[in-house]
CSV table of C-alpha atoms in Angstrom, one decimal:
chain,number,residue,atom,x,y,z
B,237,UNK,CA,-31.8,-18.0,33.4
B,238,UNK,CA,-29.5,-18.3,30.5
B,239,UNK,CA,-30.7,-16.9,26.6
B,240,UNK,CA,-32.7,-18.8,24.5
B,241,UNK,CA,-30.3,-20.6,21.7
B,242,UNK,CA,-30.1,-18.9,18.9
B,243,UNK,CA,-31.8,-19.9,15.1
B,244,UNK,CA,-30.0,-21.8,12.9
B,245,UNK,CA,-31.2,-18.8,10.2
B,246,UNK,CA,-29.2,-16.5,12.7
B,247,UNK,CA,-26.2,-18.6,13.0
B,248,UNK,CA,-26.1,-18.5,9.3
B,249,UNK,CA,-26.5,-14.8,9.5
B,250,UNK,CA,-23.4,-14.2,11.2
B,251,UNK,CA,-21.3,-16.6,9.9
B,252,UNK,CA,-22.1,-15.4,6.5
B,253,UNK,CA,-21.7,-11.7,7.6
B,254,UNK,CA,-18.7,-12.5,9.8
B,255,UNK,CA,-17.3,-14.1,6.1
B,256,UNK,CA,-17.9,-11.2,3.9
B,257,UNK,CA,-16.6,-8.8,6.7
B,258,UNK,CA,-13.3,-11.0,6.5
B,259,UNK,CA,-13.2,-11.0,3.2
B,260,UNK,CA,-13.3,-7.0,2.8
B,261,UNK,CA,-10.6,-4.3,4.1
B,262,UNK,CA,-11.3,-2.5,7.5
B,263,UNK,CA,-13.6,0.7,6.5
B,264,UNK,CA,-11.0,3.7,6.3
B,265,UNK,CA,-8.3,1.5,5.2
B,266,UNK,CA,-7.4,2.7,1.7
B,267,UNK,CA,-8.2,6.6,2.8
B,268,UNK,CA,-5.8,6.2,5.2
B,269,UNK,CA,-3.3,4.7,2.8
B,270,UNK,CA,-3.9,7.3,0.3
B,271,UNK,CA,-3.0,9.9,2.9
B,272,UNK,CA,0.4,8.7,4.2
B,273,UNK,CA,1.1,8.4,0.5
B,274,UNK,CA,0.2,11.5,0.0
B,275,UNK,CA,2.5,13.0,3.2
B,276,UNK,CA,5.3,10.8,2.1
B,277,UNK,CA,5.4,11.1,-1.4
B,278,UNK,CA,8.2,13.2,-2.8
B,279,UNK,CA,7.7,15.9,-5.4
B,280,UNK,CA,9.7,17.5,-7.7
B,281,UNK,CA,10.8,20.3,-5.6
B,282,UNK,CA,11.4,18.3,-2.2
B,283,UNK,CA,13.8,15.9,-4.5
B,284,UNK,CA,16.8,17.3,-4.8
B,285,UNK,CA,16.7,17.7,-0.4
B,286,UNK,CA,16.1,14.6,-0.1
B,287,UNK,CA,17.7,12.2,-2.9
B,288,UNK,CA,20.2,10.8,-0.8
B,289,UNK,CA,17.3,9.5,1.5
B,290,UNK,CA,17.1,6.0,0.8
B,291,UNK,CA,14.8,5.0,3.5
B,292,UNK,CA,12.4,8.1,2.3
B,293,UNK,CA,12.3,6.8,-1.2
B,294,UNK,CA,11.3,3.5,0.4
B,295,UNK,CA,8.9,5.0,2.7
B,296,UNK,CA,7.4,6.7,-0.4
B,297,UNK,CA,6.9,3.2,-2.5
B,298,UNK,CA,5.7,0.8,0.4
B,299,UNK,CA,2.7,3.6,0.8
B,300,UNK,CA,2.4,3.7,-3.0
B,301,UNK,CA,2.1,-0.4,-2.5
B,302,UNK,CA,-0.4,-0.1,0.4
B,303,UNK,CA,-2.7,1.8,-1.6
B,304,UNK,CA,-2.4,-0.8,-4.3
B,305,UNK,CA,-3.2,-3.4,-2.1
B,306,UNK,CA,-6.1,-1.8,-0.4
B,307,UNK,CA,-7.9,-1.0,-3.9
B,308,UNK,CA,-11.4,-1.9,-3.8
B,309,UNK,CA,-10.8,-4.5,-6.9
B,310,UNK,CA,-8.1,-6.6,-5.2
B,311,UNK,CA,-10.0,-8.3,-2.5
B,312,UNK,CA,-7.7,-9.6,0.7
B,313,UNK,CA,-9.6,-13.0,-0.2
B,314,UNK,CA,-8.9,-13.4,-4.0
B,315,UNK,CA,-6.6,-16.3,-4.8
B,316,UNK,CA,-5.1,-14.8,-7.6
B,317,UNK,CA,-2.9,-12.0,-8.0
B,318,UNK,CA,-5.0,-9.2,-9.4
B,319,UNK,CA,-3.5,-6.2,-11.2
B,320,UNK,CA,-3.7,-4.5,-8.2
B,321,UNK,CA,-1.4,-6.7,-6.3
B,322,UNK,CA,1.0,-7.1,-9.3
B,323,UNK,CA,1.7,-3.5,-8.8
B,324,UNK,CA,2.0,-3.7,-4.9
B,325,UNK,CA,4.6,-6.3,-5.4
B,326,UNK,CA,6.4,-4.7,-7.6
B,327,UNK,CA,6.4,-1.4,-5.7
B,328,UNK,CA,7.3,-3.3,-2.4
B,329,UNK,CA,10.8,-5.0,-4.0
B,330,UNK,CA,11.6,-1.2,-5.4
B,331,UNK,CA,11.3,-0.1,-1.9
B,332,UNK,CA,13.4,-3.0,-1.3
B,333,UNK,CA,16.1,-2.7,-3.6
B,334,UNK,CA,15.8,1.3,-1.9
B,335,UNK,CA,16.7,0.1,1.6
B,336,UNK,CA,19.2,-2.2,0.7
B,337,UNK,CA,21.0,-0.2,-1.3
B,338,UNK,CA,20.6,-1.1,-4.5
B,339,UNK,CA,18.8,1.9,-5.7
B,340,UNK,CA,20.6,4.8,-5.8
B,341,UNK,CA,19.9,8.6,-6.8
B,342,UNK,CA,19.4,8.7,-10.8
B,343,UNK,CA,20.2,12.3,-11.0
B,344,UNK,CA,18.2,15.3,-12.6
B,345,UNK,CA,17.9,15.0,-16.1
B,346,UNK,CA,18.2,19.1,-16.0
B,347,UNK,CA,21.3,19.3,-14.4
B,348,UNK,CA,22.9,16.5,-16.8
B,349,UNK,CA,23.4,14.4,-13.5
């Protein structure tokens, strides 16, 4: 014997919960953003070991630009670039302009190079 079909009211249920469940991140997205940021970013005393690292300075600005992304104002559904994604774009072509080579080493501003 097969299941009774369903309600309209429940079809409606699920599409609209199936819709607003598409139109949110995945629960644990942006903490798990923020963390590889935080275990990539580099800090002042890591940056003198690893300043010729151009793919680490990338690494360090695409997880900077996830966790833009994933902010709970910029929703994956809005149509219009939000503040949020502004800042994950322009992060993303730093990391860009990182891996291809563009971007190089500024120097320390302490050690006049």
């Amino acid at each position: 014997m097969s299941a009774p079909p369903a309600s309209a009211a429940a079809r409606n249920s699920t599409v609209r919960e199936s819709a607003a469940a598409m139109s949110q991140w995945p629960e644990g997205s942006l903490d798990a953003a923020q963390a590889l940021h935080r275990l990539l970013a580099i800090g002042d005393r890591q940056w003198h070991a690893l300043k010729g690292q151009p793919q680490r300075r990338a690494a360090e600005q695409l997880a900077a630009a996830l966790v833009q992304l994933l902010d709970s104002a910029n929703s994956p559904a809005s149509p219009t670039a939000t503040p949020a994604r502004e800042a994950a774009t322009e992060l993303t072509a730093h990391a860009l302009a990182w891996l291809q080579g563009e971007l190089r080493d500024p120097g320390c501003p302490q050690h006049g190079r």
